[in-house]
Amino acid sequence: DAKTTQPPSMDCAEGRAANLPCNHSTISGNEYVYWYRQIHSQGPQYIIHGLKNNETNEMASLIITEDRKSSTLILPHATLRDTAVYYCIVRVASGPQEKETSGSRLTFGEGTQLTVNP
Amino acid sequence: NAGVTQTPKFRVLKTGQSMTLLCAQDMNHEYMYWYRQDPGMGLRLIHYSVGEGTTAKGEVPDGYNVSRLKKQNFLLGLESAAPSQTSVYFCASSIRLAGTGANVLTFGAGSRLTVL
């Protein structure tokens, strides 16, 4: 799996966009980029994932560079409740035929602690 | 639809005691996982299962055993607890998204275990 690099911490003002970077320079063509977050003491929560194209859902937007070596998670209007550790994970896609033995596992690094300030 | 439910939420053990953590999911997911998280650190995969009756080792399997006798349940056992196993344990389940190969995990709320 490609290794990811994230800044250990970031601050953002409430109501402003939070842009969380992730470097994954060794990513291969069949690896997805996933973002999860973990609010203090809770289980991690899925946010978004992408392969090549930019993606958007009700929680966030994911911008993947054309060479796929980095990505940015964007929370368009950060609130205090968005304060959490954000994990960027790269993982190969699961095979469609086999009983998946490797693609289903995600390795969580230390992530970025995002603090949204009032 | 409860998602992923872990029991118990808290437990205190003495060194050498045994216990089982139960994870139940009602989403008909094929894959299930047990992670542990130590203070200030990311999650580390202990064991996982790709289907009923199957289990496999993750990054840190020593000292733990697992069973997946029913598709909806994944049990994590500690046969002889040690203080180094004091941690927060998270269970997760997932399904491969049709047509993409992506795999999205749903986590439980965690089980906090203290071994004295």
PDB file of C-alpha atoms in Angstrom:
ATOM      1  CA  ASP A   1       0.000   0.000   0.000  1.00  0.00           C
ATOM      2  CA  ALA A   2       1.129   3.525  -0.711  1.00  0.00           C
ATOM      3  CA  LYS A   3       2.308   5.464   2.317  1.00  0.00           C
ATOM      4  CA  THR A   4       0.544   8.709   3.140  1.00  0.00           C
ATOM      5  CA  THR A   5       1.894  11.868   4.748  1.00  0.00           C
ATOM      6  CA  GLN A   6      -0.341  14.335   6.569  1.00  0.00           C
ATOM      7  CA  PRO A   7       0.443  17.352   8.722  1.00  0.00           C
ATOM      8  CA  PRO A   8       0.010  16.465  12.405  1.00  0.00           C
ATOM      9  CA  SER A   9      -2.273  19.395  13.140  1.00  0.00           C
ATOM     10  CA  MET A  10      -4.208  22.237  11.552  1.00  0.00           C
ATOM     11  CA  ASP A  11      -6.455  25.041  12.729  1.00  0.00           C
ATOM     12  CA  CYS A  12      -9.456  26.537  10.987  1.00  0.00           C
ATOM     13  CA  ALA A  13     -11.891  29.313  11.836  1.00  0.00           C
ATOM     14  CA  GLU A  14     -15.523  28.357  12.194  1.00  0.00           C
ATOM     15  CA  GLY A  15     -17.449  29.005   8.985  1.00  0.00           C
ATOM     16  CA  ARG A  16     -14.358  28.970   6.823  1.00  0.00           C
ATOM     17  CA  ALA A  17     -13.274  26.171   4.509  1.00  0.00           C
ATOM     18  CA  ALA A  18     -10.909  23.600   5.968  1.00  0.00           C
ATOM     19  CA  ASN A  19      -8.426  22.207   3.458  1.00  0.00           C
ATOM     20  CA  LEU A  20      -6.627  19.091   4.669  1.00  0.00           C
ATOM     21  CA  PRO A  21      -3.720  17.920   2.511  1.00  0.00           C
ATOM     22  CA  CYS A  22      -2.438  14.404   2.021  1.00  0.00           C
ATOM     23  CA  ASN A  23       0.641  13.315   0.140  1.00  0.00           C
ATOM     24  CA  HIS A  24       0.662   9.836  -1.404  1.00  0.00           C
ATOM     25  CA  SER A  25       3.453  10.053  -3.948  1.00  0.00           C
ATOM     26  CA  THR A  26       3.856   6.274  -4.318  1.00  0.00           C
ATOM     27  CA  ILE A  27       0.200   5.584  -5.097  1.00  0.00           C
ATOM     28  CA  SER A  28      -0.464   3.038  -7.813  1.00  0.00           C
ATOM     29  CA  GLY A  29      -3.155   3.069 -10.472  1.00  0.00           C
ATOM     30  CA  ASN A  30      -5.632   0.791  -8.713  1.00  0.00           C
ATOM     31  CA  GLU A  31      -5.433   2.377  -5.272  1.00  0.00           C
ATOM     32  CA  TYR A  32      -8.262   4.416  -3.841  1.00  0.00           C
ATOM     33  CA  VAL A  33      -7.852   7.415  -1.570  1.00  0.00           C
ATOM     34  CA  TYR A  34     -10.136   7.230   1.470  1.00  0.00           C
ATOM     35  CA  TRP A  35     -10.789   9.822   4.142  1.00  0.00           C
ATOM     36  CA  TYR A  36     -12.112   9.022   7.591  1.00  0.00           C
ATOM     37  CA  ARG A  37     -12.369  11.122  10.703  1.00  0.00           C
ATOM     38  CA  GLN A  38     -12.447  10.320  14.376  1.00  0.00           C
ATOM     39  CA  ILE A  39     -14.122  12.645  16.810  1.00  0.00           C
ATOM     40  CA  HIS A  40     -12.682  12.309  20.284  1.00  0.00           C
ATOM     41  CA  SER A  41     -13.223   8.830  21.772  1.00  0.00           C
ATOM     42  CA  GLN A  42     -15.669   7.791  19.060  1.00  0.00           C
ATOM     43  CA  GLY A  43     -15.272   5.219  16.304  1.00  0.00           C
ATOM     44  CA  PRO A  44     -13.887   6.512  13.002  1.00  0.00           C
ATOM     45  CA  GLN A  45     -16.421   7.779  10.503  1.00  0.00           C
ATOM     46  CA  TYR A  46     -16.176   7.418   6.741  1.00  0.00           C
ATOM     47  CA  ILE A  47     -16.158  10.723   4.862  1.00  0.00           C
ATOM     48  CA  ILE A  48     -15.377  10.183   1.191  1.00  0.00           C
ATOM     49  CA  HIS A  49     -13.239   8.239  -1.249  1.00  0.00           C
ATOM     50  CA  GLY A  50     -11.973   8.627  -4.795  1.00  0.00           C
ATOM     51  CA  LEU A  51      -9.839   7.032  -7.458  1.00  0.00           C
ATOM     52  CA  LYS A  52      -9.008   9.605 -10.124  1.00  0.00           C
ATOM     53  CA  ASN A  53     -11.789  12.143 -10.342  1.00  0.00           C
ATOM     54  CA  ASN A  54     -12.724  14.771  -7.811  1.00  0.00           C
ATOM     55  CA  GLU A  55     -15.605  13.709  -5.625  1.00  0.00           C
ATOM     56  CA  THR A  56     -18.205  15.537  -3.570  1.00  0.00           C
ATOM     57  CA  ASN A  57     -20.822  14.379  -1.116  1.00  0.00           C
ATOM     58  CA  GLU A  58     -22.878  15.936   1.635  1.00  0.00           C
ATOM     59  CA  MET A  59     -19.927  15.984   4.013  1.00  0.00           C
ATOM     60  CA  ALA A  60     -16.954  17.092   1.955  1.00  0.00           C
ATOM     61  CA  SER A  61     -15.144  17.377  -1.350  1.00  0.00           C
ATOM     62  CA  LEU A  62     -12.083  15.404  -2.383  1.00  0.00           C
ATOM     63  CA  ILE A  63      -9.667  16.934  -4.839  1.00  0.00           C
ATOM     64  CA  ILE A  64      -7.096  14.536  -6.325  1.00  0.00           C
ATOM     65  CA  THR A  65      -4.246  15.960  -8.372  1.00  0.00           C
ATOM     66  CA  GLU A  66      -3.915  14.837 -11.960  1.00  0.00           C
ATOM     67  CA  ASP A  67      -0.799  12.766 -11.182  1.00  0.00           C
ATOM     68  CA  ARG A  68      -2.645  11.314  -8.117  1.00  0.00           C
ATOM     69  CA  LYS A  69       0.358  11.950  -5.896  1.00  0.00           C
ATOM     70  CA  SER A  70      -1.589  14.127  -3.504  1.00  0.00           C
ATOM     71  CA  SER A  71      -5.119  15.011  -2.515  1.00  0.00           C
ATOM     72  CA  THR A  72      -7.010  17.563  -0.459  1.00  0.00           C
ATOM     73  CA  LEU A  73     -10.094  17.053   1.648  1.00  0.00           C
ATOM     74  CA  ILE A  74     -12.242  20.152   1.758  1.00  0.00           C
ATOM     75  CA  LEU A  75     -14.831  20.855   4.431  1.00  0.00           C
ATOM     76  CA  PRO A  76     -16.554  23.859   2.844  1.00  0.00           C
ATOM     77  CA  HIS A  77     -17.954  25.489   5.984  1.00  0.00           C
ATOM     78  CA  ALA A  78     -16.236  24.071   9.033  1.00  0.00           C
ATOM     79  CA  THR A  79     -18.150  23.947  12.307  1.00  0.00           C
ATOM     80  CA  LEU A  80     -16.978  23.241  15.847  1.00  0.00           C
ATOM     81  CA  ARG A  81     -18.319  19.703  15.447  1.00  0.00           C
ATOM     82  CA  ASP A  82     -15.785  19.099  12.680  1.00  0.00           C
ATOM     83  CA  THR A  83     -12.963  19.164  15.238  1.00  0.00           C
ATOM     84  CA  ALA A  84     -11.492  15.670  14.888  1.00  0.00           C
ATOM     85  CA  VAL A  85      -8.532  13.628  13.682  1.00  0.00           C
ATOM     86  CA  TYR A  86      -8.714  13.167   9.925  1.00  0.00           C
ATOM     87  CA  TYR A  87      -7.143  10.110   8.348  1.00  0.00           C
ATOM     88  CA  CYS A  88      -6.073   9.848   4.719  1.00  0.00           C
ATOM     89  CA  ILE A  89      -5.699   6.214   3.645  1.00  0.00           C
ATOM     90  CA  VAL A  90      -4.652   4.682   0.368  1.00  0.00           C
ATOM     91  CA  ARG A  91      -5.695   1.127  -0.413  1.00  0.00           C
ATOM     92  CA  VAL A  92      -5.939  -1.120  -3.405  1.00  0.00           C
ATOM     93  CA  ALA A  93      -9.387  -1.856  -4.740  1.00  0.00           C
ATOM     94  CA  SER A  94     -10.929  -5.180  -3.733  1.00  0.00           C
ATOM     95  CA  GLY A  95     -11.088  -7.923  -6.334  1.00  0.00           C
ATOM     96  CA  PRO A  96     -14.551  -8.667  -7.694  1.00  0.00           C
ATOM     97  CA  GLN A  97     -14.310 -12.442  -7.883  1.00  0.00           C
ATOM     98  CA  GLU A  98     -12.204 -13.590  -4.997  1.00  0.00           C
ATOM     99  CA  LYS A  99     -12.960 -13.556  -1.346  1.00  0.00           C
ATOM    100  CA  GLU A 100     -10.989 -10.441  -0.610  1.00  0.00           C
ATOM    101  CA  THR A 101      -8.054 -11.043   1.689  1.00  0.00           C
ATOM    102  CA  SER A 102      -6.158  -7.803   1.419  1.00  0.00           C
ATOM    103  CA  GLY A 103      -8.106  -4.980  -0.200  1.00  0.00           C
ATOM    104  CA  SER A 104     -10.583  -4.802   2.620  1.00  0.00           C
ATOM    105  CA  ARG A 105      -8.027  -3.852   5.226  1.00  0.00           C
ATOM    106  CA  LEU A 106      -7.312  -0.202   5.853  1.00  0.00           C
ATOM    107  CA  THR A 107      -4.189   0.971   7.652  1.00  0.00           C
ATOM    108  CA  PHE A 108      -4.714   4.056   9.780  1.00  0.00           C
ATOM    109  CA  GLY A 109      -1.740   6.329  10.371  1.00  0.00           C
ATOM    110  CA  GLU A 110      -1.699   9.179  12.883  1.00  0.00           C
ATOM    111  CA  GLY A 111      -3.788  11.571  10.798  1.00  0.00           C
ATOM    112  CA  THR A 112      -4.255  15.327  11.112  1.00  0.00           C
ATOM    113  CA  GLN A 113      -5.801  16.851  14.206  1.00  0.00           C
ATOM    114  CA  LEU A 114      -8.127  19.550  12.882  1.00  0.00           C
ATOM    115  CA  THR A 115      -9.223  22.114  15.435  1.00  0.00           C
ATOM    116  CA  VAL A 116     -12.049  24.423  14.418  1.00  0.00           C
ATOM    117  CA  ASN A 117     -11.965  27.614  16.449  1.00  0.00           C
ATOM    118  CA  PRO A 118     -14.916  29.889  17.200  1.00  0.00           C
TER     119      PRO A 118
ATOM    120  CA  ASN B   1     -30.818  -0.300  11.816  1.00  0.00           C
ATOM    121  CA  ALA B   2     -28.259  -0.233  14.629  1.00  0.00           C
ATOM    122  CA  GLY B   3     -25.135  -0.539  12.436  1.00  0.00           C
ATOM    123  CA  VAL B   4     -22.200  -1.967  14.398  1.00  0.00           C
ATOM    124  CA  THR B   5     -22.743  -2.691  18.078  1.00  0.00           C
ATOM    125  CA  GLN B   6     -19.955  -3.558  20.516  1.00  0.00           C
ATOM    126  CA  THR B   7     -20.367  -5.079  23.950  1.00  0.00           C
ATOM    127  CA  PRO B   8     -19.254  -4.410  26.592  1.00  0.00           C
ATOM    128  CA  LYS B   9     -18.415  -0.702  26.352  1.00  0.00           C
ATOM    129  CA  PHE B  10     -16.131  -0.793  29.374  1.00  0.00           C
ATOM    130  CA  ARG B  11     -14.344  -3.586  31.189  1.00  0.00           C
ATOM    131  CA  VAL B  12     -11.650  -3.864  33.830  1.00  0.00           C
ATOM    132  CA  LEU B  13      -9.679  -7.092  34.037  1.00  0.00           C
ATOM    133  CA  LYS B  14      -6.915  -8.416  36.219  1.00  0.00           C
ATOM    134  CA  THR B  15      -3.769  -9.782  34.604  1.00  0.00           C
ATOM    135  CA  GLY B  16      -4.325 -13.375  33.507  1.00  0.00           C
ATOM    136  CA  GLN B  17      -8.100 -13.171  33.260  1.00  0.00           C
ATOM    137  CA  SER B  18      -9.901 -13.972  30.043  1.00  0.00           C
ATOM    138  CA  MET B  19     -12.735 -12.191  28.312  1.00  0.00           C
ATOM    139  CA  THR B  20     -14.562 -11.890  25.008  1.00  0.00           C
ATOM    140  CA  LEU B  21     -15.606  -8.760  23.178  1.00  0.00           C
ATOM    141  CA  LEU B  22     -18.651  -9.121  20.973  1.00  0.00           C
ATOM    142  CA  CYS B  23     -19.246  -7.233  17.747  1.00  0.00           C
ATOM    143  CA  ALA B  24     -22.584  -7.447  15.972  1.00  0.00           C
ATOM    144  CA  GLN B  25     -23.612  -5.850  12.681  1.00  0.00           C
ATOM    145  CA  ASP B  26     -27.022  -5.792  11.056  1.00  0.00           C
ATOM    146  CA  MET B  27     -25.994  -4.571   7.603  1.00  0.00           C
ATOM    147  CA  ASN B  28     -25.290  -8.005   6.087  1.00  0.00           C
ATOM    148  CA  HIS B  29     -21.659  -7.012   5.564  1.00  0.00           C
ATOM    149  CA  GLU B  30     -19.194  -9.681   4.469  1.00  0.00           C
ATOM    150  CA  TYR B  31     -16.085  -8.232   6.064  1.00  0.00           C
ATOM    151  CA  MET B  32     -15.475  -7.563   9.729  1.00  0.00           C
ATOM    152  CA  TYR B  33     -12.438  -6.251  11.616  1.00  0.00           C
ATOM    153  CA  TRP B  34     -11.042  -5.694  15.063  1.00  0.00           C
ATOM    154  CA  TYR B  35      -8.722  -2.727  15.655  1.00  0.00           C
ATOM    155  CA  ARG B  36      -7.064  -1.430  18.776  1.00  0.00           C
ATOM    156  CA  GLN B  37      -6.176   2.165  19.496  1.00  0.00           C
ATOM    157  CA  ASP B  38      -3.692   3.233  22.139  1.00  0.00           C
ATOM    158  CA  PRO B  39      -3.577   6.820  23.458  1.00  0.00           C
ATOM    159  CA  GLY B  40      -2.401   9.321  20.864  1.00  0.00           C
ATOM    160  CA  MET B  41      -1.987   6.694  18.182  1.00  0.00           C
ATOM    161  CA  GLY B  42      -3.790   5.534  15.085  1.00  0.00           C
ATOM    162  CA  LEU B  43      -5.730   2.311  14.802  1.00  0.00           C
ATOM    163  CA  ARG B  44      -3.920  -0.980  14.395  1.00  0.00           C
ATOM    164  CA  LEU B  45      -5.591  -4.013  12.865  1.00  0.00           C
ATOM    165  CA  ILE B  46      -5.677  -7.083  15.125  1.00  0.00           C
ATOM    166  CA  HIS B  47      -7.669  -9.650  13.130  1.00  0.00           C
ATOM    167  CA  TYR B  48     -10.190  -9.543  10.370  1.00  0.00           C
ATOM    168  CA  SER B  49     -12.661 -11.777   8.556  1.00  0.00           C
ATOM    169  CA  VAL B  50     -13.694 -11.857   4.919  1.00  0.00           C
ATOM    170  CA  GLY B  51     -16.737 -14.022   5.535  1.00  0.00           C
ATOM    171  CA  GLU B  52     -18.544 -16.386   7.863  1.00  0.00           C
ATOM    172  CA  GLY B  53     -16.222 -19.076   9.142  1.00  0.00           C
ATOM    173  CA  THR B  54     -13.028 -17.297   8.072  1.00  0.00           C
ATOM    174  CA  THR B  55     -10.496 -15.257  10.036  1.00  0.00           C
ATOM    175  CA  ALA B  56      -7.070 -13.805   9.307  1.00  0.00           C
ATOM    176  CA  LYS B  57      -4.295 -12.056  11.202  1.00  0.00           C
ATOM    177  CA  GLY B  58      -3.748  -8.343  10.998  1.00  0.00           C
ATOM    178  CA  GLU B  59      -0.792  -6.236  12.172  1.00  0.00           C
ATOM    179  CA  VAL B  60      -0.907  -7.062  15.896  1.00  0.00           C
ATOM    180  CA  PRO B  61      -2.599 -10.460  16.391  1.00  0.00           C
ATOM    181  CA  ASP B  62      -0.520 -11.839  19.277  1.00  0.00           C
ATOM    182  CA  GLY B  63      -2.470 -12.460  22.460  1.00  0.00           C
ATOM    183  CA  TYR B  64      -5.852 -12.391  20.722  1.00  0.00           C
ATOM    184  CA  ASN B  65      -8.131 -14.939  19.112  1.00  0.00           C
ATOM    185  CA  VAL B  66     -11.221 -14.386  17.004  1.00  0.00           C
ATOM    186  CA  SER B  67     -14.186 -16.325  15.696  1.00  0.00           C
ATOM    187  CA  ARG B  68     -16.819 -15.637  13.043  1.00  0.00           C
ATOM    188  CA  LEU B  69     -19.351 -18.421  13.472  1.00  0.00           C
ATOM    189  CA  LYS B  70     -22.218 -16.257  12.228  1.00  0.00           C
ATOM    190  CA  LYS B  71     -22.016 -13.642   9.506  1.00  0.00           C
ATOM    191  CA  GLN B  72     -23.343 -10.914  11.759  1.00  0.00           C
ATOM    192  CA  ASN B  73     -21.021 -11.537  14.715  1.00  0.00           C
ATOM    193  CA  PHE B  74     -17.264 -11.233  15.185  1.00  0.00           C
ATOM    194  CA  LEU B  75     -15.831 -12.155  18.581  1.00  0.00           C
ATOM    195  CA  LEU B  76     -12.468 -11.035  19.936  1.00  0.00           C
ATOM    196  CA  GLY B  77     -11.044 -13.106  22.769  1.00  0.00           C
ATOM    197  CA  LEU B  78      -8.251 -12.469  25.224  1.00  0.00           C
ATOM    198  CA  GLU B  79      -7.224 -15.784  26.809  1.00  0.00           C
ATOM    199  CA  SER B  80      -4.808 -14.339  29.375  1.00  0.00           C
ATOM    200  CA  ALA B  81      -5.031 -10.564  29.597  1.00  0.00           C
ATOM    201  CA  ALA B  82      -1.876  -8.494  30.030  1.00  0.00           C
ATOM    202  CA  PRO B  83      -1.482  -4.805  30.953  1.00  0.00           C
ATOM    203  CA  SER B  84      -0.137  -4.188  27.423  1.00  0.00           C
ATOM    204  CA  GLN B  85      -3.611  -5.013  26.134  1.00  0.00           C
ATOM    205  CA  THR B  86      -5.110  -2.008  27.872  1.00  0.00           C
ATOM    206  CA  SER B  87      -6.595  -0.115  24.960  1.00  0.00           C
ATOM    207  CA  VAL B  88      -9.737   0.960  23.181  1.00  0.00           C
ATOM    208  CA  TYR B  89     -10.982  -1.707  20.810  1.00  0.00           C
ATOM    209  CA  PHE B  90     -12.976  -0.864  17.715  1.00  0.00           C
ATOM    210  CA  CYS B  91     -14.923  -3.258  15.591  1.00  0.00           C
ATOM    211  CA  ALA B  92     -15.831  -2.460  12.005  1.00  0.00           C
ATOM    212  CA  SER B  93     -17.664  -4.076   9.129  1.00  0.00           C
ATOM    213  CA  SER B  94     -17.618  -3.367   5.427  1.00  0.00           C
ATOM    214  CA  ILE B  95     -18.875  -4.381   2.049  1.00  0.00           C
ATOM    215  CA  ARG B  96     -17.234  -3.992  -1.306  1.00  0.00           C
ATOM    216  CA  LEU B  97     -19.060  -1.325  -3.294  1.00  0.00           C
ATOM    217  CA  ALA B  98     -20.450  -2.889  -6.458  1.00  0.00           C
ATOM    218  CA  GLY B  99     -18.731  -1.825  -9.636  1.00  0.00           C
ATOM    219  CA  THR B 100     -15.884   0.039  -7.940  1.00  0.00           C
ATOM    220  CA  GLY B 101     -13.918  -2.275  -5.677  1.00  0.00           C
ATOM    221  CA  ALA B 102     -13.874   0.382  -3.004  1.00  0.00           C
ATOM    222  CA  ASN B 103     -14.481  -0.802   0.528  1.00  0.00           C
ATOM    223  CA  VAL B 104     -16.111   1.494   3.085  1.00  0.00           C
ATOM    224  CA  LEU B 105     -15.903   0.634   6.778  1.00  0.00           C
ATOM    225  CA  THR B 106     -18.554   1.289   9.400  1.00  0.00           C
ATOM    226  CA  PHE B 107     -17.182   1.379  12.939  1.00  0.00           C
ATOM    227  CA  GLY B 108     -18.667   0.641  16.303  1.00  0.00           C
ATOM    228  CA  ALA B 109     -18.467   3.028  19.253  1.00  0.00           C
ATOM    229  CA  GLY B 110     -15.558   1.202  20.863  1.00  0.00           C
ATOM    230  CA  SER B 111     -14.878  -0.940  23.921  1.00  0.00           C
ATOM    231  CA  ARG B 112     -12.522   0.453  26.535  1.00  0.00           C
ATOM    232  CA  LEU B 113     -10.517  -2.287  28.236  1.00  0.00           C
ATOM    233  CA  THR B 114      -8.241  -1.811  31.224  1.00  0.00           C
ATOM    234  CA  VAL B 115      -5.988  -4.614  32.421  1.00  0.00           C
ATOM    235  CA  LEU B 116      -4.575  -4.151  35.900  1.00  0.00           C
TER     236      LEU B 116
END
